[in-house]
PDB file of C-alpha atoms in Angstrom:
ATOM      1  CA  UNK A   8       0.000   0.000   0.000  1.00  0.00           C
ATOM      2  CA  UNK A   9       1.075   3.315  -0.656  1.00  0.00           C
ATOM      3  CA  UNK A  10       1.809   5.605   1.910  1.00  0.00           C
ATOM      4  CA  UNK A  11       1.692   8.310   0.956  1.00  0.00           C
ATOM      5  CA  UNK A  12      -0.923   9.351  -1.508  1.00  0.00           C
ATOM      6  CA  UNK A  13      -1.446  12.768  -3.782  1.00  0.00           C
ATOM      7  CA  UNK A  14      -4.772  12.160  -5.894  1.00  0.00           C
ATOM      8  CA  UNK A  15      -3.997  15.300  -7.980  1.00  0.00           C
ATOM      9  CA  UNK A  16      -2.082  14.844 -10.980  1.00  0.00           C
ATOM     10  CA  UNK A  17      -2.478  19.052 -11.274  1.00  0.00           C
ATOM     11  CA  UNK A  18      -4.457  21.536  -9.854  1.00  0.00           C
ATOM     12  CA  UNK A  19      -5.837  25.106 -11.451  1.00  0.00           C
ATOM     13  CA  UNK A  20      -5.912  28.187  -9.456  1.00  0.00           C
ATOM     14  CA  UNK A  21      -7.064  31.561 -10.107  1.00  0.00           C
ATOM     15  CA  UNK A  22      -4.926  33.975  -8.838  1.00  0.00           C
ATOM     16  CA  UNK A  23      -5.681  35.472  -4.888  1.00  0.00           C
ATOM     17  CA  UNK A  24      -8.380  32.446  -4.722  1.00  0.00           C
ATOM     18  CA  UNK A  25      -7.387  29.716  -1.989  1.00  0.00           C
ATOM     19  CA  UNK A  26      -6.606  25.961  -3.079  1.00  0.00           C
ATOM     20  CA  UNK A  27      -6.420  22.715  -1.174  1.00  0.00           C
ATOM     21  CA  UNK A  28      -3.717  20.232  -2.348  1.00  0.00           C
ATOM     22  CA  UNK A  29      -4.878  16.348  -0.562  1.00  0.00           C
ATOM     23  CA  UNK A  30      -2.755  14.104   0.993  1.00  0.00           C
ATOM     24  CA  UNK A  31      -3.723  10.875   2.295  1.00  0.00           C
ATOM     25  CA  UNK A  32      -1.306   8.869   4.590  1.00  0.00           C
ATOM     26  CA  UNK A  33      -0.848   5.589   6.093  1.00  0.00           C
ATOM     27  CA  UNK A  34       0.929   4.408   8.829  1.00  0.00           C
ATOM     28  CA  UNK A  35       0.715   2.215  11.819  1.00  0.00           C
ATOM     29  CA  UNK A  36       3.566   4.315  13.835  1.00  0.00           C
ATOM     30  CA  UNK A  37       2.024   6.675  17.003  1.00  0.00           C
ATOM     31  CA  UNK A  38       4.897   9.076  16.187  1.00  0.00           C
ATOM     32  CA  UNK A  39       5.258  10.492  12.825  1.00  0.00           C
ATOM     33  CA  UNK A  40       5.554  13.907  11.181  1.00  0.00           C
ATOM     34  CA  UNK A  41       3.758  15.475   7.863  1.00  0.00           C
ATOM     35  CA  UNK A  42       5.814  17.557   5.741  1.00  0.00           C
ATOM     36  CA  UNK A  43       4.865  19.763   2.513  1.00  0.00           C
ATOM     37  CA  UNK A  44       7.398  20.720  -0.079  1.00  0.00           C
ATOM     38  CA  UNK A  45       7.766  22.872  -2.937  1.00  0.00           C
ATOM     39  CA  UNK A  46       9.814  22.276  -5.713  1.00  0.00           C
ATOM     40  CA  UNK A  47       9.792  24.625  -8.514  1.00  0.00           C
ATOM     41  CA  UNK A  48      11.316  24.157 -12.006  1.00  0.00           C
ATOM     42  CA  UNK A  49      14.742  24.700 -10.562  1.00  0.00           C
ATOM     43  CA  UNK A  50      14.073  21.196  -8.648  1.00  0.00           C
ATOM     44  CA  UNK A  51      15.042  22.712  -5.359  1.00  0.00           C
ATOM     45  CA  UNK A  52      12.740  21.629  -2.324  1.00  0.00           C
ATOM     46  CA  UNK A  53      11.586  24.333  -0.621  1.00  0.00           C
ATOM     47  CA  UNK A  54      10.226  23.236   2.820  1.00  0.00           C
ATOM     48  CA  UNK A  55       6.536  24.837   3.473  1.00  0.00           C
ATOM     49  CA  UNK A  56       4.677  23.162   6.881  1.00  0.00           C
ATOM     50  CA  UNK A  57       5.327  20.224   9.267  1.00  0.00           C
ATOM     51  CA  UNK A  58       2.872  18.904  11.350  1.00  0.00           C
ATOM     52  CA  UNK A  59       3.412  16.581  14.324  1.00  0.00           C
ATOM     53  CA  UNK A  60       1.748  13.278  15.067  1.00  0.00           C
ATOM     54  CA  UNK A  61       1.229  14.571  18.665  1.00  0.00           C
ATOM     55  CA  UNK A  62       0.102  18.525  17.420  1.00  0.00           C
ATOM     56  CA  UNK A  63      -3.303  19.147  18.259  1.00  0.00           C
ATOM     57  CA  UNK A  64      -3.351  22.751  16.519  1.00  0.00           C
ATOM     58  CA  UNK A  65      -3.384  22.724  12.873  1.00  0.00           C
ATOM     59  CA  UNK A  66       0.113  24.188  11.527  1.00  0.00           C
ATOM     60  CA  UNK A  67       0.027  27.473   9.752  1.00  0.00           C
ATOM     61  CA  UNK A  68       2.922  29.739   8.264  1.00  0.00           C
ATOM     62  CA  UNK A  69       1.997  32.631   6.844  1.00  0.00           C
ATOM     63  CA  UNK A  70      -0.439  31.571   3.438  1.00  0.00           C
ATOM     64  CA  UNK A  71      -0.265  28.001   4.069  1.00  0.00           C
ATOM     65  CA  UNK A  72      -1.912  25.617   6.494  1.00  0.00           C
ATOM     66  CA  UNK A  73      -1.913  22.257   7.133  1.00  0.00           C
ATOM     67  CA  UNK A  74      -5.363  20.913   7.567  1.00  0.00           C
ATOM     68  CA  UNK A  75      -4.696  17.623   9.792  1.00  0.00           C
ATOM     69  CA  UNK A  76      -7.774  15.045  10.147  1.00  0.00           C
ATOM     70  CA  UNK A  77      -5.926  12.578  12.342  1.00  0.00           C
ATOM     71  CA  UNK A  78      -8.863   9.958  12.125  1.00  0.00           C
ATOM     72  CA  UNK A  79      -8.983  10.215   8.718  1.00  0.00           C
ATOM     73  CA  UNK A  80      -5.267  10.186   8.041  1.00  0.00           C
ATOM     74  CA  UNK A  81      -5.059  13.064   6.059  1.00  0.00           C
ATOM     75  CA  UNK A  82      -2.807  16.372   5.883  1.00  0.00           C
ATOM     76  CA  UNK A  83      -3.906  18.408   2.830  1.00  0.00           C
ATOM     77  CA  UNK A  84      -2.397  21.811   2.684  1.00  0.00           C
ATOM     78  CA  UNK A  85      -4.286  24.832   2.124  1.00  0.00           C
ATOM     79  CA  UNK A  86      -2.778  27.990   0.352  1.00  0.00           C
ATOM     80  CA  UNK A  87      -4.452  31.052   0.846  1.00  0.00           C
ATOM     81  CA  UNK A  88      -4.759  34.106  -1.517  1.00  0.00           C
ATOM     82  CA  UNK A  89      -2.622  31.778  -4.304  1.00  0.00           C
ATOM     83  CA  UNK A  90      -0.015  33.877  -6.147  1.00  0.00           C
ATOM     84  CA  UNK A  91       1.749  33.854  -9.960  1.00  0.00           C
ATOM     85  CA  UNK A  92       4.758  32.520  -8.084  1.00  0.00           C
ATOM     86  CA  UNK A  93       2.966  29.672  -6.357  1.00  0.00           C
ATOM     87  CA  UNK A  94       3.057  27.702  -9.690  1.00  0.00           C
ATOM     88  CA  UNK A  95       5.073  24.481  -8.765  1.00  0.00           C
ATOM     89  CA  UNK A  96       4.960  20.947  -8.031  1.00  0.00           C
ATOM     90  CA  UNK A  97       4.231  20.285  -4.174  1.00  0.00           C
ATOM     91  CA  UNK A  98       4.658  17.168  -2.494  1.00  0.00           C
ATOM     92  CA  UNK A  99       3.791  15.758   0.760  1.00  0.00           C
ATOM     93  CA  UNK A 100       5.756  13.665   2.898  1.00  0.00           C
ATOM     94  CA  UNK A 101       6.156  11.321   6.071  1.00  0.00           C
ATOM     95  CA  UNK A 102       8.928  11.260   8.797  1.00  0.00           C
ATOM     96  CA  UNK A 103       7.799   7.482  10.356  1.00  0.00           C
ATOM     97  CA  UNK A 104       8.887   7.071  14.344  1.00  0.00           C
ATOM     98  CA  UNK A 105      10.330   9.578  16.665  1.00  0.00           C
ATOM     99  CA  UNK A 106      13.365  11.689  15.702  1.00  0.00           C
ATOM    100  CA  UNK A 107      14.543  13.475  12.864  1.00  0.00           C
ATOM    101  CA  UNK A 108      17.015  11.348  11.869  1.00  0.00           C
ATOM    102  CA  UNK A 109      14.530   9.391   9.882  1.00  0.00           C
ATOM    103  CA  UNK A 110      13.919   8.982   6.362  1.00  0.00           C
ATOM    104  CA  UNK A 111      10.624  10.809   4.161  1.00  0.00           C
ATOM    105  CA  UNK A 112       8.592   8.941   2.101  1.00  0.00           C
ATOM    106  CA  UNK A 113       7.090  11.225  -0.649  1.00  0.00           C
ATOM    107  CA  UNK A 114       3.875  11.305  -2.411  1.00  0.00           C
ATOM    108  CA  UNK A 115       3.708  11.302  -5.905  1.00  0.00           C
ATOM    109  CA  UNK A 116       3.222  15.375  -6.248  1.00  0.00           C
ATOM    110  CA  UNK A 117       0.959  17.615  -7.142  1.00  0.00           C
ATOM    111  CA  UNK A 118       1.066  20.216  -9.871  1.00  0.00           C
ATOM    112  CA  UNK A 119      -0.261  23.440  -9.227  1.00  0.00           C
ATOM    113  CA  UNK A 120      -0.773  26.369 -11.985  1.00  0.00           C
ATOM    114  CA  UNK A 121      -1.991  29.690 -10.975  1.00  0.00           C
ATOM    115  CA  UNK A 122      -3.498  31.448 -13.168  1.00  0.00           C
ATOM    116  CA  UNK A 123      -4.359  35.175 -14.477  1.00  0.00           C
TER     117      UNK A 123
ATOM    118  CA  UNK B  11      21.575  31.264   3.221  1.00  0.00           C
ATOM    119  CA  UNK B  12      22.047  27.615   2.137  1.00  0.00           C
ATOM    120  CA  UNK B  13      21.953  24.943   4.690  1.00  0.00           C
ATOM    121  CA  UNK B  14      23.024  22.152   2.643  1.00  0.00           C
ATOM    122  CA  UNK B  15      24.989  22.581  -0.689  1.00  0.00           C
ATOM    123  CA  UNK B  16      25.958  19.739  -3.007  1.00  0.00           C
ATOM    124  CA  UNK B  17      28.698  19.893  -5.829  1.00  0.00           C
ATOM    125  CA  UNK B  18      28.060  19.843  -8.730  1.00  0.00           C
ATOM    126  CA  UNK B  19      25.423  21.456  -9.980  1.00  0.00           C
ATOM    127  CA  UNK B  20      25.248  19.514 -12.943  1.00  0.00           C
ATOM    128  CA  UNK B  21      27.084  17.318 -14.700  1.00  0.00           C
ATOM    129  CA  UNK B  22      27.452  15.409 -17.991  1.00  0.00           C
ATOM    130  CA  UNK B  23      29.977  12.272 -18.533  1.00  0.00           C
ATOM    131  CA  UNK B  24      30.179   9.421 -21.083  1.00  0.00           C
ATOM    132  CA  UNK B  25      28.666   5.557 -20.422  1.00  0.00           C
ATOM    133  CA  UNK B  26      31.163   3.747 -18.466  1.00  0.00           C
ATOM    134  CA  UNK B  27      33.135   6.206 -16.415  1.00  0.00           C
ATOM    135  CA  UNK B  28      32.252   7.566 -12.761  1.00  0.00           C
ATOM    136  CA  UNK B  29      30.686  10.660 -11.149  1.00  0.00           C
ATOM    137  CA  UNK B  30      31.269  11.893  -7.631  1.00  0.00           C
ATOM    138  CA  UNK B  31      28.429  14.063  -6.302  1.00  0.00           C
ATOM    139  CA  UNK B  32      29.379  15.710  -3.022  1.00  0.00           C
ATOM    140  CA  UNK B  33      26.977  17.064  -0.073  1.00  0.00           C
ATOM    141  CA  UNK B  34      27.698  19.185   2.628  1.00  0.00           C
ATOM    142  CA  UNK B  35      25.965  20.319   5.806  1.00  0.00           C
ATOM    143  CA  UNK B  36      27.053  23.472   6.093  1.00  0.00           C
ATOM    144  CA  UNK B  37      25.086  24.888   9.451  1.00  0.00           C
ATOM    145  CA  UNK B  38      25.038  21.941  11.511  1.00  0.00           C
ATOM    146  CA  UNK B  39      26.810  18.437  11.785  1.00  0.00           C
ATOM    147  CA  UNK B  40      25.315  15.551  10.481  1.00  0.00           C
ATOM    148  CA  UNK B  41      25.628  11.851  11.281  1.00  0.00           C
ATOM    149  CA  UNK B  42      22.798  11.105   9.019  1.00  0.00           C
ATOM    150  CA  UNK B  43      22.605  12.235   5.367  1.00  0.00           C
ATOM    151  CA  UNK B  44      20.022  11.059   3.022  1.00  0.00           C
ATOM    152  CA  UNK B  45      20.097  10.392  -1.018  1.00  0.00           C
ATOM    153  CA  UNK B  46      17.438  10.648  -3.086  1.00  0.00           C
ATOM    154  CA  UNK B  47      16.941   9.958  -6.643  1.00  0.00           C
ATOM    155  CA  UNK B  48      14.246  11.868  -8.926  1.00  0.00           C
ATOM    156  CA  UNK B  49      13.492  11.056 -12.135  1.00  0.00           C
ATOM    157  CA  UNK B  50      11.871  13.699 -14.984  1.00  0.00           C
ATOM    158  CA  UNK B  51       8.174  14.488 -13.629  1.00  0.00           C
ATOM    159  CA  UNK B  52       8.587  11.516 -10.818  1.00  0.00           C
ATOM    160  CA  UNK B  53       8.550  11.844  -6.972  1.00  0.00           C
ATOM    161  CA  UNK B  54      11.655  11.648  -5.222  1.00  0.00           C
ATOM    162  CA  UNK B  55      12.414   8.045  -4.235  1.00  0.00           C
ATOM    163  CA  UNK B  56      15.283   7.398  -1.201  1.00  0.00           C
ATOM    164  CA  UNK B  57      17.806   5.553  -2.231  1.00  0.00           C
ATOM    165  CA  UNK B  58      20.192   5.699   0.448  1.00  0.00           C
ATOM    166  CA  UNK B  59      20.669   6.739   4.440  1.00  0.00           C
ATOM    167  CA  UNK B  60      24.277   8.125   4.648  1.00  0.00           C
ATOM    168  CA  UNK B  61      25.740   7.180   8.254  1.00  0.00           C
ATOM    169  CA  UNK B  62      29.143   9.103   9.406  1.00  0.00           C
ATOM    170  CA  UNK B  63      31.607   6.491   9.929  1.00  0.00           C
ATOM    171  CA  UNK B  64      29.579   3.401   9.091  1.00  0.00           C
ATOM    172  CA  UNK B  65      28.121   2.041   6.058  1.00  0.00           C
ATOM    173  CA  UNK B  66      25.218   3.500   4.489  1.00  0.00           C
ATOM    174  CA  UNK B  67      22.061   1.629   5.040  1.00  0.00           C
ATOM    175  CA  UNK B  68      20.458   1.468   0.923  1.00  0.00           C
ATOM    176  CA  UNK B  69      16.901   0.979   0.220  1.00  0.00           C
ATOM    177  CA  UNK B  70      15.506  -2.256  -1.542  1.00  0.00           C
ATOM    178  CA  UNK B  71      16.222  -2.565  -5.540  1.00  0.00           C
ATOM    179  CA  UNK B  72      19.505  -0.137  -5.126  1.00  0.00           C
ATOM    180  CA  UNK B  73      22.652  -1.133  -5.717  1.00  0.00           C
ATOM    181  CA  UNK B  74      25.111  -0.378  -3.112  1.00  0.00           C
ATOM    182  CA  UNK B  75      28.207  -1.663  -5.446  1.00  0.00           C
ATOM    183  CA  UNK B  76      26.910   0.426  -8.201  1.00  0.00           C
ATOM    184  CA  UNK B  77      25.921   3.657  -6.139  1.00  0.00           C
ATOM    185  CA  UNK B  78      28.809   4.399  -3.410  1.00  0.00           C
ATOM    186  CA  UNK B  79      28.119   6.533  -0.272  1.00  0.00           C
ATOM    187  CA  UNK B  80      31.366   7.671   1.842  1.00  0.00           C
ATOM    188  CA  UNK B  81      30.289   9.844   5.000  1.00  0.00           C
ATOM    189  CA  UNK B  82      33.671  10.243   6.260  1.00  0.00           C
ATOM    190  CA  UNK B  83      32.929  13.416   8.302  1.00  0.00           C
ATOM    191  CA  UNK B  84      30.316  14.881  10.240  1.00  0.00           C
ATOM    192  CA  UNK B  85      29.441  17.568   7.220  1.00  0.00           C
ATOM    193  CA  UNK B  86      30.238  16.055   4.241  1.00  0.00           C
ATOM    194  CA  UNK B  87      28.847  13.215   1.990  1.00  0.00           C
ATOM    195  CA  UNK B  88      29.700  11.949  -1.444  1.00  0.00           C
ATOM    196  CA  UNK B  89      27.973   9.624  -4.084  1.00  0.00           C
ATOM    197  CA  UNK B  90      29.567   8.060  -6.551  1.00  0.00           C
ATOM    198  CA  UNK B  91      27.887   6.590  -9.105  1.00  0.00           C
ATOM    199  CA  UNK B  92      30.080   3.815 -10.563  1.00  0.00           C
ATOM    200  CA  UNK B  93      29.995   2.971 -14.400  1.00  0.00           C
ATOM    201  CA  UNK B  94      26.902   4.621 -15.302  1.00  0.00           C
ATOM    202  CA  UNK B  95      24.837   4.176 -18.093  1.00  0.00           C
ATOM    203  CA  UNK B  96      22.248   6.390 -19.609  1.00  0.00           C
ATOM    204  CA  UNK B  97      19.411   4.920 -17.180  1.00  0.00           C
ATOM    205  CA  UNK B  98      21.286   6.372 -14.238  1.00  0.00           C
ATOM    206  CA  UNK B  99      20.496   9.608 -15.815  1.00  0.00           C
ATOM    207  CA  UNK B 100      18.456  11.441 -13.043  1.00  0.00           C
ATOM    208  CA  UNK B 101      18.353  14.414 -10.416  1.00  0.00           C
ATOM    209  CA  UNK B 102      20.170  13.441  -7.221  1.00  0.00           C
ATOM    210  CA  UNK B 103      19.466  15.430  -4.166  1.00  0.00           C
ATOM    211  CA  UNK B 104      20.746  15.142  -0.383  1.00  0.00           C
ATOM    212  CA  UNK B 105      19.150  15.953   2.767  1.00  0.00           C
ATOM    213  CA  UNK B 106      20.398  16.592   6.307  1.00  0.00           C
ATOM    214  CA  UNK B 107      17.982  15.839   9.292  1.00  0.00           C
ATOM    215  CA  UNK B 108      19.955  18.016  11.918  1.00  0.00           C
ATOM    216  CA  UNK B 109      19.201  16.572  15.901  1.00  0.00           C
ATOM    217  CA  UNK B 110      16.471  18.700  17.383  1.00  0.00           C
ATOM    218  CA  UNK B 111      15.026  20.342  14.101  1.00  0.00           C
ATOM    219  CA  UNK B 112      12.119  18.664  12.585  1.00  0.00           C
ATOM    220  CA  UNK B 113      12.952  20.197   9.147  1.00  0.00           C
ATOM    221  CA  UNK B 114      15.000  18.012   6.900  1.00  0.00           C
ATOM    222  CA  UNK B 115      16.868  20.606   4.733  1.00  0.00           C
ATOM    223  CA  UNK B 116      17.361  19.259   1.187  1.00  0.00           C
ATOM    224  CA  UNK B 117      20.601  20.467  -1.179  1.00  0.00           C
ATOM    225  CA  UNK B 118      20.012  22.091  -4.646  1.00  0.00           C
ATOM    226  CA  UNK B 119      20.498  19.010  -6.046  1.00  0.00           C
ATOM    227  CA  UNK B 120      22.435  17.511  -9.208  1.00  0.00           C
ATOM    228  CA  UNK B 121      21.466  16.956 -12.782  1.00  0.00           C
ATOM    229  CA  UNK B 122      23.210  14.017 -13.711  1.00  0.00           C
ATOM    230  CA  UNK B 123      23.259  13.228 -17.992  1.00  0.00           C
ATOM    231  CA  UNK B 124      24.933  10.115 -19.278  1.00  0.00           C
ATOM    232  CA  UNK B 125      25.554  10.177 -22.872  1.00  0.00           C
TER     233      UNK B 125
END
């Protein structure tokens, strides 16, 4: 089974309109951590949100939040008033088992074009 | 400013001979490094979990005697990929999971083309 999973091949956004990018995860672990990532053409990953296993506040920074249904294993990321610049492929990730010194398993992305 | 920084950039060779990609940690030390692979419009897939002074720990379907990790200090980490072929052809980035930061901070990555 996949662990991560991104249903969204690409996603259309009009520019200054909000957009929620899903993420779906699976794993039998207590402690794990949620990531989201940018990566623009360049292919660097730009780190966005982390949410903790154990975080009972949904993360925000600045126009992104991390919407976190524990029950229903989800962590889809909301991005608020969506800008030219936010054009890019996003992908979320898991950090399985306490630490940091652990590996991420990716989803398969998410292509997002904003648009005029 | 950068956190992680790998060398090079990008790089092109011929079918046959080897590559050395290097990755440094350049804000914190680092007894674990990781290496991922990405291929054109894929996800990133791990191939590797770099370990300072030990062996690196690869991921199933891999090949340790192909792709060679060195972590021979606490900031730097090299990849060699050994005899490539056109296959290996791919975008390798590192990552550095720094003790008491959630954050895994990811290098800029190399293009690697094998003609």
């Amino acid at each position: 089974a996949q662990k991560i999973t991104q249903t969204q091949p690409g996603m259309f956004v009009q520019e200054k309109e909000a957009v929620t990018l899903d993420c779906t995860y699976d794993t039998s672990d207590q402690s794990y951590g949620l990531f989201w990532y940018k990566q623009p053409s360049s292919g660097e990953m730009i780190f966005l949100i982390y949410q903790g296993s154990y975080d009972e506040q949904n993360a925000t920074e600045g126009r992104y939040s991390l919407n976190f249904q524990k029950a229903r294993k989800s962590a889809n990321l909301v991005i608020s008033a969506s800008q030219l610049g936010d054009s890019a492929m996003y992908f979320c990730a898991m950090r399985e088992g306490p630490g940091t010194a652990s590996k991420l398993t990716f989803g398969t992305g998410t292509r997002l074009q904003v648009t005029l | 400013g950068a956190v992680v920084s790998q060398h090079p950039s990008w790089v092109i060779c011929k079918s046959g001979t080897s590559v050395k990609i290097e990755c440094r940690s350049l804000d914190f030390q680092a007894t674990t490094m990781f290496w991922y692979r990405q291929f054109p419009k894929q996800s990133l897939m791990l191939m590797a979990t770099s370990n300072e002074g030990s062996k690196a720990t690869y991921e199933q379907g891999v090949e340790k005697d192909k792709f060679l990790i060195n972590h021979a200090s606490l900031t730097l980490s090299t990849l060699t990929v050994t005899s490539a072929h056109p296959e290996d052809s791919s975008f390798y980035i590192c990552s550095v999971g720094p003790s008491g930061f959630y954050e895994q901070y990811f290098g800029p990555g190399t293009r690697l083309t094998v003609t």
